[in-house]
Short mmCIF file of C-alpha atoms and ligand atoms in Angstrom, two decimals:
data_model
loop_
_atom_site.label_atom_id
_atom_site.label_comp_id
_atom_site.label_asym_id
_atom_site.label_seq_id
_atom_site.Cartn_x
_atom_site.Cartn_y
_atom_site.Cartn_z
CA UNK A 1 0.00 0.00 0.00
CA UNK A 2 1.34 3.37 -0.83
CA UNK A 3 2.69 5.43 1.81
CA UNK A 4 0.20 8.17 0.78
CA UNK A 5 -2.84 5.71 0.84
CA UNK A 6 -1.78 4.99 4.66
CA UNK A 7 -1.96 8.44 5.29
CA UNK A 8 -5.52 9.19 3.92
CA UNK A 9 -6.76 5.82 5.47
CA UNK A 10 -5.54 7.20 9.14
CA UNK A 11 -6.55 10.47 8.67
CA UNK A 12 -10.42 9.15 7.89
CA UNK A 13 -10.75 5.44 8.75
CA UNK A 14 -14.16 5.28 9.09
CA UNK A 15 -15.49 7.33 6.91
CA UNK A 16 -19.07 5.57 6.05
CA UNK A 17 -19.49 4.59 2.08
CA UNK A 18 -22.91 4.31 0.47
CA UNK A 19 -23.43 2.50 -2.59
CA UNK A 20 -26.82 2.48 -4.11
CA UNK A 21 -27.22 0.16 -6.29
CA UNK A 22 -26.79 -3.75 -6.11
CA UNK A 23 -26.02 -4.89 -9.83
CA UNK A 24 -22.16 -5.57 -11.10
CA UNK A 25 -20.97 -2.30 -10.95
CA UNK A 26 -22.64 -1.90 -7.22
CA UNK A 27 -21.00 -4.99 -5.84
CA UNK A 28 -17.84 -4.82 -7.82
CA UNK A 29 -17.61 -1.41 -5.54
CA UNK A 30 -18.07 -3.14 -2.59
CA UNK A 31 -15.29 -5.99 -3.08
CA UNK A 32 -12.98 -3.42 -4.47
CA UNK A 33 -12.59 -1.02 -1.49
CA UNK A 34 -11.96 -4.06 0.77
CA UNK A 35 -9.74 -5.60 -1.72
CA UNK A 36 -7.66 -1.99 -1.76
CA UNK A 37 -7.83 -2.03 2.06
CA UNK A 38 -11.09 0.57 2.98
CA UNK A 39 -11.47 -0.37 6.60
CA UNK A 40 -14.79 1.39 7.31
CA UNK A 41 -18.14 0.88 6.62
CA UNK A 42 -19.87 0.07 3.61
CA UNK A 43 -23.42 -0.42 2.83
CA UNK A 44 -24.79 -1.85 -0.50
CA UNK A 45 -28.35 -0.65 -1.12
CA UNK A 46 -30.18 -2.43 -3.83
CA UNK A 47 -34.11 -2.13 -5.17
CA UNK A 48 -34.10 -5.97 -6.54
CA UNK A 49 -34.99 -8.24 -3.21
CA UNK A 50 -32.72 -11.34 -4.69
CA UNK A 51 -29.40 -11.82 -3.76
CA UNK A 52 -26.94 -9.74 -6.19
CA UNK A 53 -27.04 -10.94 -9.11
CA UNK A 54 -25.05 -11.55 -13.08
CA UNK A 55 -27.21 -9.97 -15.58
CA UNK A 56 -25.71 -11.56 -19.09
CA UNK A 57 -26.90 -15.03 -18.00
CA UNK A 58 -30.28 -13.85 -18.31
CA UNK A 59 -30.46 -13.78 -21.61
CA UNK A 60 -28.62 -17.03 -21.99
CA UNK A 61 -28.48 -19.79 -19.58
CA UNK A 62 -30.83 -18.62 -17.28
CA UNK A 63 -33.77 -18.35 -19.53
CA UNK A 64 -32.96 -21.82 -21.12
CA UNK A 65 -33.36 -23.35 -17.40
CA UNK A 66 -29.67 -24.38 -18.03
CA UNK A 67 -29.29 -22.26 -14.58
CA UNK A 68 -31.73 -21.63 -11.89
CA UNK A 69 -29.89 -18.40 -10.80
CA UNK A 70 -26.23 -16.41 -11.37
CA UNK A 71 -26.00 -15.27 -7.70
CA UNK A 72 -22.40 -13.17 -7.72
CA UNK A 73 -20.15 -15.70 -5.31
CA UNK A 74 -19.90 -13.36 -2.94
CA UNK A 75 -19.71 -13.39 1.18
CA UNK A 76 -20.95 -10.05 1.81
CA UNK A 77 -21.01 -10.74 5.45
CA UNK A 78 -17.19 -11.94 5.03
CA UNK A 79 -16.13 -9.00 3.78
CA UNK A 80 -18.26 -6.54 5.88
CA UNK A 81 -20.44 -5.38 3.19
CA UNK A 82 -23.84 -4.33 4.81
CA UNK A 83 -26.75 -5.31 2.27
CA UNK A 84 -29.62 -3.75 2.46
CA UNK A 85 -31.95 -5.21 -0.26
CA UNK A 86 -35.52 -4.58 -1.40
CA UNK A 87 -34.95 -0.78 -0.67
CA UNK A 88 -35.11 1.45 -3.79
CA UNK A 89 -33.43 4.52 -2.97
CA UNK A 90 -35.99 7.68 -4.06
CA UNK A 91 -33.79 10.89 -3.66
CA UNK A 92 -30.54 12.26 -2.56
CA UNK A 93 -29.76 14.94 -0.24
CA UNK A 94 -26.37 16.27 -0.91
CA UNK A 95 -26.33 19.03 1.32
CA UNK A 96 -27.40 16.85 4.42
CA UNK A 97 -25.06 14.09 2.82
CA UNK A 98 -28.33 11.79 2.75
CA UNK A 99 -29.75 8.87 0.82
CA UNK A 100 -33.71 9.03 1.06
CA UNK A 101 -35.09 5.12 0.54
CA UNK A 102 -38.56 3.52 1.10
CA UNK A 103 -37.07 2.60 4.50
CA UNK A 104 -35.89 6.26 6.04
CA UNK A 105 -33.08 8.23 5.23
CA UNK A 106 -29.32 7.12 4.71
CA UNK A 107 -26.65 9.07 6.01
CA UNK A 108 -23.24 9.09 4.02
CA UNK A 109 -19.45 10.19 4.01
CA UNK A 110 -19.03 8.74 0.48
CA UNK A 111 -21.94 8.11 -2.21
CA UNK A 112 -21.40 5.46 -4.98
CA UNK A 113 -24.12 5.36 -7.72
CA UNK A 114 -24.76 2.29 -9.66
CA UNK A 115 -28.31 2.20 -10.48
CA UNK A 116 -27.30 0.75 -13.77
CA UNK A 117 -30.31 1.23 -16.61
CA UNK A 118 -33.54 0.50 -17.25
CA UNK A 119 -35.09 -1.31 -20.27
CA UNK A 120 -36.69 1.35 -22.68
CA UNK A 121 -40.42 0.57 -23.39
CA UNK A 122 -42.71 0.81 -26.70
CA UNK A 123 -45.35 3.40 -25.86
CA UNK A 124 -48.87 1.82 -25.20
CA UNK A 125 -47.21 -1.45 -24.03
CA UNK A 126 -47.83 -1.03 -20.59
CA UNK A 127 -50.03 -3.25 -18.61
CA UNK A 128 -50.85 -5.02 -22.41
CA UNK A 129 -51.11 -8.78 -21.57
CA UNK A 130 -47.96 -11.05 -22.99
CA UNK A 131 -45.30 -8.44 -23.17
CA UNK A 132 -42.49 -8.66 -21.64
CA UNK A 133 -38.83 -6.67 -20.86
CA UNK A 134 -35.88 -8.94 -20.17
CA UNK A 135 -33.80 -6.74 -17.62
CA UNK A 136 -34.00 -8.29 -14.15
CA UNK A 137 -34.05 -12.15 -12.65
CA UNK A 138 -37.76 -11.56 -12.49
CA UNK A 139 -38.19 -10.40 -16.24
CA UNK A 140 -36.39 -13.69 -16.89
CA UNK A 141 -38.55 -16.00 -14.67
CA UNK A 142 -41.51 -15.15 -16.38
CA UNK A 143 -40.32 -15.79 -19.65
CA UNK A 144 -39.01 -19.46 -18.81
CA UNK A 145 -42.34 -20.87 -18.93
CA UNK A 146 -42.99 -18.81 -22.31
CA UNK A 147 -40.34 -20.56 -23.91
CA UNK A 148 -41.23 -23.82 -22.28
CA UNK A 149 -44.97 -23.34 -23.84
CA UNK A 150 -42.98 -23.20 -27.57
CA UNK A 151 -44.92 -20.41 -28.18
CA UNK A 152 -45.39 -17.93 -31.05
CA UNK A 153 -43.45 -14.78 -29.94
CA UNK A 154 -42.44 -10.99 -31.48
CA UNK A 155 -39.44 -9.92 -30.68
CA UNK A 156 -39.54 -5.84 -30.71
CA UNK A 157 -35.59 -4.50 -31.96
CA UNK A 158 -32.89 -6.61 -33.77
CA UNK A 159 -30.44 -5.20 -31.02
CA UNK A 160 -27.88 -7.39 -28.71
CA UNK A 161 -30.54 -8.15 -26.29
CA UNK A 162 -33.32 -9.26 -28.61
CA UNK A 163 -30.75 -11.16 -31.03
CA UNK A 164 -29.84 -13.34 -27.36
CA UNK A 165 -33.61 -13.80 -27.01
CA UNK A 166 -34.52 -14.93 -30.48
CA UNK A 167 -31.69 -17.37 -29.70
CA UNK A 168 -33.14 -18.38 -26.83
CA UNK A 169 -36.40 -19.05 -28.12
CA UNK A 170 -35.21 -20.72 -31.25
CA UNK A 171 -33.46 -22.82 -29.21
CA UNK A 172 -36.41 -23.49 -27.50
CA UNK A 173 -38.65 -24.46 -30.21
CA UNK A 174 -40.62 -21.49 -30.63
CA UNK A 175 -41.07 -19.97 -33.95
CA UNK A 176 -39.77 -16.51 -33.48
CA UNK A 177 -40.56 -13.09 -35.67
CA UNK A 178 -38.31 -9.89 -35.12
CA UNK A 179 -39.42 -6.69 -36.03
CA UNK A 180 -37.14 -3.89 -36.31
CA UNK A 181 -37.19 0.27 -37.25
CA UNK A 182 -34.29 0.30 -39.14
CA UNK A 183 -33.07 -1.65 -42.10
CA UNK A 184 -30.81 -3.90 -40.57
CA UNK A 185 -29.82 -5.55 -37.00
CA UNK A 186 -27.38 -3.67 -34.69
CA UNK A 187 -28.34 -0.55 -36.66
CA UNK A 188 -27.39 1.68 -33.56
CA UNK A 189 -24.26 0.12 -33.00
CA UNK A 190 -22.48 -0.98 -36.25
CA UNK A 191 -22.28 0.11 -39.91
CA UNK A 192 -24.64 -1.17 -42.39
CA UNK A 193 -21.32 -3.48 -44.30
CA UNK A 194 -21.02 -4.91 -40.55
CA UNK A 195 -23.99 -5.49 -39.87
CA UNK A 196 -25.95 -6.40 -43.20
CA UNK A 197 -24.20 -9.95 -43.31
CA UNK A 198 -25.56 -10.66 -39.50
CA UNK A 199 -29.25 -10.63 -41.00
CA UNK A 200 -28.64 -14.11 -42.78
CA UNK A 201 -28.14 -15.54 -38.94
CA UNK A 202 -31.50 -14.96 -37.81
CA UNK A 203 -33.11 -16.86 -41.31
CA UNK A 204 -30.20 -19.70 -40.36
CA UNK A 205 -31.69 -19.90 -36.94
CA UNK A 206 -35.57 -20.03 -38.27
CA UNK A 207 -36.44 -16.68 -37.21
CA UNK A 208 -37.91 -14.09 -39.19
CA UNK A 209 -36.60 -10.80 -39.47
CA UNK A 210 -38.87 -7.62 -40.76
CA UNK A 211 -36.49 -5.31 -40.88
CA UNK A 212 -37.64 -1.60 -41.86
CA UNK A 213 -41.41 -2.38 -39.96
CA UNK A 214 -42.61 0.45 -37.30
CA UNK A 215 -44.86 -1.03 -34.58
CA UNK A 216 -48.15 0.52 -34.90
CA UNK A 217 -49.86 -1.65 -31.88
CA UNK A 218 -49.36 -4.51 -29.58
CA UNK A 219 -52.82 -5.92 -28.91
CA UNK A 220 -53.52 -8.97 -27.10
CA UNK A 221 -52.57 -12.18 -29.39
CA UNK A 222 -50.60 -10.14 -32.27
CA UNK A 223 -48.64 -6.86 -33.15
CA UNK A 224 -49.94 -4.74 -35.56
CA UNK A 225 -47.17 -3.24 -37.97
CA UNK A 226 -47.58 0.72 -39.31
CA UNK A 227 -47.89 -0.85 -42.84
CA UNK A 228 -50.85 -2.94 -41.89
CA UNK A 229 -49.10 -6.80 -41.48
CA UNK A 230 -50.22 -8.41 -38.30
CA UNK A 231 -47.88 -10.99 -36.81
CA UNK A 232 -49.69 -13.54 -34.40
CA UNK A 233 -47.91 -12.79 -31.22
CA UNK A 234 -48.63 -15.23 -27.99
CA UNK A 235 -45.93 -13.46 -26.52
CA UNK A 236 -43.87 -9.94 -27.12
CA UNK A 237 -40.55 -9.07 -25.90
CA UNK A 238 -39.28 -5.73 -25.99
CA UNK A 239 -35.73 -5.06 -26.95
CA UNK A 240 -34.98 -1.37 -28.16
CA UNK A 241 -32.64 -0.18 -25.65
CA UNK A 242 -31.87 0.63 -22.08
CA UNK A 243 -31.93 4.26 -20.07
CA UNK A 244 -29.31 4.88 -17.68
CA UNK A 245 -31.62 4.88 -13.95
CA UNK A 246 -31.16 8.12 -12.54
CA UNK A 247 -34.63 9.76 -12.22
CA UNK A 248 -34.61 9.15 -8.87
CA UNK A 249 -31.67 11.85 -8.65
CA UNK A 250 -34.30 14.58 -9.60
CA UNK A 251 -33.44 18.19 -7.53
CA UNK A 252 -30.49 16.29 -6.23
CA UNK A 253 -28.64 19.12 -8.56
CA UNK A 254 -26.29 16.45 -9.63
CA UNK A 255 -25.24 16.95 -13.35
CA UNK A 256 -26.93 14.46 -15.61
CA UNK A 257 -26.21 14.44 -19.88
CA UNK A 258 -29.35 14.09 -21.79
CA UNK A 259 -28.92 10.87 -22.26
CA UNK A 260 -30.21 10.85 -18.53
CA UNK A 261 -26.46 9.34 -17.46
CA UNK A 262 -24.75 10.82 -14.75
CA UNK A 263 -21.67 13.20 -16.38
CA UNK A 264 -18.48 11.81 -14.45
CA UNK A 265 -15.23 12.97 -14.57
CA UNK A 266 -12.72 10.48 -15.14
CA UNK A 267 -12.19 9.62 -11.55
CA UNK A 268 -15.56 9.25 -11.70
CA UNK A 269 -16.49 11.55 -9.61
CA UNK A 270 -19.92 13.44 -10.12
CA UNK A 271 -20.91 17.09 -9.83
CA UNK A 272 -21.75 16.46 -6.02
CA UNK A 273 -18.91 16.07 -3.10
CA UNK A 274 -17.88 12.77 -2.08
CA UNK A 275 -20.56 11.34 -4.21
CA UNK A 276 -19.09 9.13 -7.35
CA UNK A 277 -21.00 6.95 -10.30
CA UNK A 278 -20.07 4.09 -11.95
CA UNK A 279 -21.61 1.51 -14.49
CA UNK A 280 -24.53 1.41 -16.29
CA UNK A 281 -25.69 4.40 -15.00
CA UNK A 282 -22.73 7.25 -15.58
CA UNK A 283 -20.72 8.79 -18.50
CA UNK A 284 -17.47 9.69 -17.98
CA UNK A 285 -14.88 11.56 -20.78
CA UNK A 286 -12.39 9.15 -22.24
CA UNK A 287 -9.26 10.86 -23.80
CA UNK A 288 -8.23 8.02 -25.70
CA UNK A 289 -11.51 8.32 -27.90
CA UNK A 290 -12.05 12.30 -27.33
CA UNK A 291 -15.91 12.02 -26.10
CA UNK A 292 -17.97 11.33 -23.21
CA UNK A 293 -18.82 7.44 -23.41
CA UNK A 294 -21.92 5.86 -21.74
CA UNK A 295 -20.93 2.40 -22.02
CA UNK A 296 -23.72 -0.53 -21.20
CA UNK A 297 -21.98 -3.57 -21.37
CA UNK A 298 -20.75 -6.02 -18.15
CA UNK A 299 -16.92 -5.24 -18.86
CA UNK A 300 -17.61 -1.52 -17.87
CA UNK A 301 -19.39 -2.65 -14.90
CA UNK A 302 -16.25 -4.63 -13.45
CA UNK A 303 -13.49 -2.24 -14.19
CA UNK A 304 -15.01 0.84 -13.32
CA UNK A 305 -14.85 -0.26 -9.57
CA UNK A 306 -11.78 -0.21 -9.55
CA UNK A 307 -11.17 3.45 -9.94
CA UNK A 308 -13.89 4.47 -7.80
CA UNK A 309 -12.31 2.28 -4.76
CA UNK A 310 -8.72 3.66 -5.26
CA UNK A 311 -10.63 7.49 -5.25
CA UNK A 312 -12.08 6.57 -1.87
CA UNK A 313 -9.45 4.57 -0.59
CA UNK A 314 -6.40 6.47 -1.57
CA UNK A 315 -8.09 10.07 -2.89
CA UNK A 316 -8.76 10.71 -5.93
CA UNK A 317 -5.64 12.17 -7.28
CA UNK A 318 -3.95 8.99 -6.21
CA UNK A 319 -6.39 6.77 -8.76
CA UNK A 320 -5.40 6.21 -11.97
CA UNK A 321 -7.75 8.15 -14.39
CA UNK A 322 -10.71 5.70 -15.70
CA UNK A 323 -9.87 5.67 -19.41
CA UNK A 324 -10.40 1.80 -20.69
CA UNK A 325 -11.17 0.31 -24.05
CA UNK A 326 -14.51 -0.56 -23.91
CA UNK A 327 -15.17 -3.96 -24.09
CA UNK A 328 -18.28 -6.69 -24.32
CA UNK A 329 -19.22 -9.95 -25.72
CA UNK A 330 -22.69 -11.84 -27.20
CA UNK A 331 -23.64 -14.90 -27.75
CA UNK A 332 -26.13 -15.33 -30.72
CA UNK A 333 -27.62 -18.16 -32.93
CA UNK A 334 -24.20 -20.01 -32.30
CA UNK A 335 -21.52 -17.66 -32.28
CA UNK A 336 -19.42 -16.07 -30.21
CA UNK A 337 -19.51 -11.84 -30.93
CA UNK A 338 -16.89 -9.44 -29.33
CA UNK A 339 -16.11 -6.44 -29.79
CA UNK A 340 -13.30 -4.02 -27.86
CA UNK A 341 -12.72 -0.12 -28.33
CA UNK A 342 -14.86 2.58 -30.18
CA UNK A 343 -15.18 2.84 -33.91
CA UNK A 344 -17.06 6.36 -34.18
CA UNK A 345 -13.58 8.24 -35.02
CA UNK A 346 -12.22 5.69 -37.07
CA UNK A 347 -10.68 6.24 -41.14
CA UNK A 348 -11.09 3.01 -42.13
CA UNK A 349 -11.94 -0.58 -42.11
CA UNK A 350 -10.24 -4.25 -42.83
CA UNK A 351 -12.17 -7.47 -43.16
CA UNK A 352 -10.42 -10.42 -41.64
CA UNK A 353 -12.07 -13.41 -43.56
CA UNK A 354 -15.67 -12.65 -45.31
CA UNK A 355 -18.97 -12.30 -43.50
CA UNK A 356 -19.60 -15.63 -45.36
CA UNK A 357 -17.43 -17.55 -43.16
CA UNK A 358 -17.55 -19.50 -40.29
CA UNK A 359 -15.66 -16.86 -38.47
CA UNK A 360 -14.46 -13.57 -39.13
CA UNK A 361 -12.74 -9.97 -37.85
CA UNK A 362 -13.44 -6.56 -38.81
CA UNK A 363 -10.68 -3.82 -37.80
CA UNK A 364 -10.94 0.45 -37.10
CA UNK A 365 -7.81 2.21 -38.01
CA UNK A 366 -7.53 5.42 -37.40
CA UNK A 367 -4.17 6.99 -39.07
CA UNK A 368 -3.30 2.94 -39.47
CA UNK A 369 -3.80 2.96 -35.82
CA UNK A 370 -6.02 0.34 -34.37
CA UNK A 371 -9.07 2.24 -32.79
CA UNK A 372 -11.81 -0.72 -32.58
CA UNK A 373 -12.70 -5.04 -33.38
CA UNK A 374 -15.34 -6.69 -34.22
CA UNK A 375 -14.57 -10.74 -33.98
CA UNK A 376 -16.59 -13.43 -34.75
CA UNK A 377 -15.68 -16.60 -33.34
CA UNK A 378 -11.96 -15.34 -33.40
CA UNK A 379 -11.58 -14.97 -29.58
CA UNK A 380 -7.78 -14.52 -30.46
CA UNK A 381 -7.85 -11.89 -32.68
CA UNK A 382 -10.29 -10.12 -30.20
CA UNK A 383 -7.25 -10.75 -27.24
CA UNK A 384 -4.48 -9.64 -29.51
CA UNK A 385 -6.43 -6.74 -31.08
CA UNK A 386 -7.40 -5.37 -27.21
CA UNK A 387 -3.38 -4.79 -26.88
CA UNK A 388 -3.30 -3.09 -29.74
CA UNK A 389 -5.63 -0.86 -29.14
CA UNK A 390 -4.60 -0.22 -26.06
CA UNK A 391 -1.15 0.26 -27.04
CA UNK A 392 -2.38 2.47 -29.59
CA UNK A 393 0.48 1.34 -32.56
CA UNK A 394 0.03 0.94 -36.19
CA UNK A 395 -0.37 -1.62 -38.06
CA UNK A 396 0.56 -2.64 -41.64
CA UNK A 397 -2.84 -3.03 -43.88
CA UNK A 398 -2.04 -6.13 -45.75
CA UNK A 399 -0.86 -7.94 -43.02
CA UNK A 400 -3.75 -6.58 -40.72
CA UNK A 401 -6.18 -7.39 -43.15
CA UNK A 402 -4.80 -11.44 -43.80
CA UNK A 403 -6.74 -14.02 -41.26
CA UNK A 404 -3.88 -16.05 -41.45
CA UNK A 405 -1.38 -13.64 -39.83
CA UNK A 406 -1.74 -12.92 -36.38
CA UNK A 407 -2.78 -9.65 -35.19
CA UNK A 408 -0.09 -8.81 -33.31
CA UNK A 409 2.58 -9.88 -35.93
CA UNK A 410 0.65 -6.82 -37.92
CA UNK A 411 2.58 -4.36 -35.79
CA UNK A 412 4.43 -2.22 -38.43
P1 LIG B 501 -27.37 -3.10 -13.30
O1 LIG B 501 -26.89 -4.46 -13.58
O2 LIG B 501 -28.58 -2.59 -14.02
O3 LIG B 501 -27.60 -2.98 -11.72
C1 LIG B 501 -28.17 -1.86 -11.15
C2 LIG B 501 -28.97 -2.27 -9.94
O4 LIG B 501 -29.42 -1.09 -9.28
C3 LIG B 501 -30.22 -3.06 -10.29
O5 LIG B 501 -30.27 -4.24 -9.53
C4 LIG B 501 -31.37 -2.13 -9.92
O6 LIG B 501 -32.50 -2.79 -9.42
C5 LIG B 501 -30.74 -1.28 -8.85
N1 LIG B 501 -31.39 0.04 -8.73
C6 LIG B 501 -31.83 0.84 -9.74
N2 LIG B 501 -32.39 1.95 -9.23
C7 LIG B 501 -32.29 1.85 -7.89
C8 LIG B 501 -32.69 2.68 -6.82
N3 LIG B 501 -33.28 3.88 -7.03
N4 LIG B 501 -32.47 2.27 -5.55
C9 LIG B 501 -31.84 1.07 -5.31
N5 LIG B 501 -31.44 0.25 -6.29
C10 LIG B 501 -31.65 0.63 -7.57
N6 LIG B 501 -23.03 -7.11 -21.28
C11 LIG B 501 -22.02 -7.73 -21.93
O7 LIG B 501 -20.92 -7.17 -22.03
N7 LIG B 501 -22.19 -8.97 -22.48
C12 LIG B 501 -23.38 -9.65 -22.41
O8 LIG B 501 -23.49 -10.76 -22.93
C13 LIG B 501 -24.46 -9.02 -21.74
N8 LIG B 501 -25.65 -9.65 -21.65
C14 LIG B 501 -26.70 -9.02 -21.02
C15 LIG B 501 -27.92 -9.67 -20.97
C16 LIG B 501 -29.01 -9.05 -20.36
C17 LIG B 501 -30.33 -9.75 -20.31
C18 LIG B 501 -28.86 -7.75 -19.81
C19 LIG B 501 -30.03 -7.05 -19.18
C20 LIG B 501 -27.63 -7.10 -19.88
C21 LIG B 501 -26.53 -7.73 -20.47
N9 LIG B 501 -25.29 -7.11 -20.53
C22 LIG B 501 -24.25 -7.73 -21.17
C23 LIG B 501 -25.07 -5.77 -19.92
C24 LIG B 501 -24.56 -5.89 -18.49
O9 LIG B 501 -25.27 -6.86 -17.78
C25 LIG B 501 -24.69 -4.53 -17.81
O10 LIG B 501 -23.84 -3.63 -18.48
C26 LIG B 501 -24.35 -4.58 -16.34
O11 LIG B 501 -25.29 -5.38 -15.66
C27 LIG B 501 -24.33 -3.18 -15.73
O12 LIG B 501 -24.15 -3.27 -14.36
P2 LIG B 501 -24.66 -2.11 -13.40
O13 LIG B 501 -24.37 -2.59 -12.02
O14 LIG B 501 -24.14 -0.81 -13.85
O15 LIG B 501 -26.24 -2.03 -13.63
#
């Protein structure tokens, strides 16, 4: 421990840290400031009433009955880690340096947020019988039995989520339709030469995809598309995004984007004193890409911790600034997707193998440099292509661009 870390732990030992929230980036919080040596308290305050949870399982084992739960292996009472579950928190008091939750008022020293994000839902869905989210354990538990029934079921969006689904329910025997806005899958998050090819996977599969159709209506037994087409529908599921969950922080003053995220800096600290955000919920500005990044993916979740321990624990100019290349994975109709870094400032693009193949990589340069990856089913080139990213070097073209040579032997 650095001597300067001792120092700040004696001068404040028990300082009292509040971390509202109980997903990844909540306990990840938690387990960080005891692994970095934070002596004092720490309470973990989560809306959900199940044990902390693993959210990417939902989508995957969890809903196939392949798992009954993905409970983090954690000993809370081990390492000291009050949990206070089935308590949403409803408003913060900075000035008073108070949580307010269903249960009374929460006094603080140090405020973590991690409310992580809500699912976004299709107006007029509400209370509409059959349709479901898939955000929470719950959300997941009543769409076992769906599956189990082999039912007909709409998908709404052709994003990560509702790709995992239609897996899911494919696997499960149902026959499956997916409507989506825009003319392709992953419209929001790749370019159309990307993500064109991934179209052909759902047809593989046995699902349909209606690609360019607007939701008019979901009634009970079928959606009703703007252009008239009516899809029977004994179940709907809702994928078209997620909202970072901060409208509880209403007249807290805290600085919020308008993506609703709350506007970090890259200690990840907030606008507030002593009061820090991390995960799903928070933006913060990343110098290697030159913009503010909301990131929603697990990786985020897990590494962001870190920071916001060795703020707490050691002050913040002692942390090293949060600046990471984003990073997630997805598994869908068979194949394993990853993708590392940030591809909106990138010059250019290589193919690693064709779309056509059994597995492929797509490559950002920007100035020859790598900036971002796409692999499919090429784990490796996803490993070696992280390090280059991070180490921010370029590349020869040809050799980047030849599946046979190894990323990292593209190093010019
Ligand atoms: P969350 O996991 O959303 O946790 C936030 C917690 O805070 C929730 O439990 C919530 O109930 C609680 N909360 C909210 N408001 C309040 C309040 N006012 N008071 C108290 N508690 C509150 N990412 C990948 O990289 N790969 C994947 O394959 C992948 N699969 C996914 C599959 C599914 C079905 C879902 C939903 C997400 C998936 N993700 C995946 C994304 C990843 O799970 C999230 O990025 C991650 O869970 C974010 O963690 P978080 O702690 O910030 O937020």
């Amino acid at each position: 421990m650095s001597e300067q870390r001792e120092q700040t732990q004696q001068q404040a030992p028990q300082r009292r840290v509040v971390v509202v929230g109980a997903g990844m980036a909540g306990v990840q919080t938690a387990v960080a400031l005891r692994e970095q040596g934070f002596t004092g308290p720490v309470v973990l305050i989560g809306a959900e009433p199940h044990q902390p949870y693993d959210r990417p399982p939902l989508s995957k084992a969890v809903l196939l009955g392949k798992a009954e739960d993905s409970a983090f292996d954690v000993d809370f009472e081990s390492l000291g880690v009050e949990l206070r579950l089935g308590v949403e928190a409803t408003g913060l008091r900075a000035g008073d340096r108070e949580v307010d939750t269903e249960a009374g008022p929460v006094p603080y020293d140090v405020l973590v947020l991690a409310t992580g994000a809500y699912p976004v839902t299709l107006p007029g869905s509400e209370g509409v019988p059959g349709v479901h989210l898939l955000r929470t354990l719950d959300d997941a538990a009543r769409l076992k039995p769906v599956l189990e029934r082999r039912h007909d079921i709409v998908v709404v969006g052709a994003g990560w989520i509702g790709a995992e689904f239609a897996t899911a329910a494919r696997e499960a025997g149902c026959a499956v339709t997916v409507v989506e806005a825009a003319g392709r899958p992953l419209a929001g998050a790749l370019p159309a030469e990307v993500a064109e090819p991934m179209a052909a996977w759902y047809a593989e599969s046995g699902a349909a995809l209606v690609t360019g159709a607007r939701v008019e209506r979901l009634a009970p037994g079928e959606v009703r598309l703007a252009d008239g087409r009516r899809l029977p529908a004994d179940a709907v599921v809702v994928g078209i995004g997620a909202r970072p969950a901060t409208e509880w922080l209403a007249g807290s003053g805290i600085a919020l984007g308008p993506d609703g995220s709350v506007t970090a800096d890259d200690r990840l600290r907030t606008s507030l004193p002593d009061v820090y955000a991390v995960g799903d919920c928070a933006s913060f500005p990343s110098a290697r890409y030159g913009e503010r990044l909301l990131v929603h993916h697990w990786d985020n979740a897990l590494q962001g911790p870190r920071t916001v321990a060795a703020a707490i624990t050691g002050g913040p100019a002692a942390a090293p600034a949060y600046d990471p290349v984003p990073y997630f994975w997805s598994e869908q109709f068979g194949r394993f997707v990853q993708y590392a870094g940030h591809h909106a400032h990138a010059d250019a693009l290589l193919w690693r193998g064709a779309p056509g193949d059994a597995a492929w990589s797509v490559l950002w340069l920007r100035d020859d440099v790598p900036v971002a990856l796409l692999a499919v089913g090429r784990p490796r080139d996803l490993a070696q292509g992280r390090r280059l990213i991070e180490a921010g070097s370029p590349v020869d073209r040809e050799r980047a661009a030849d599946p046979a040579v190894p990323l990292k032997a593209a190093l010019r």
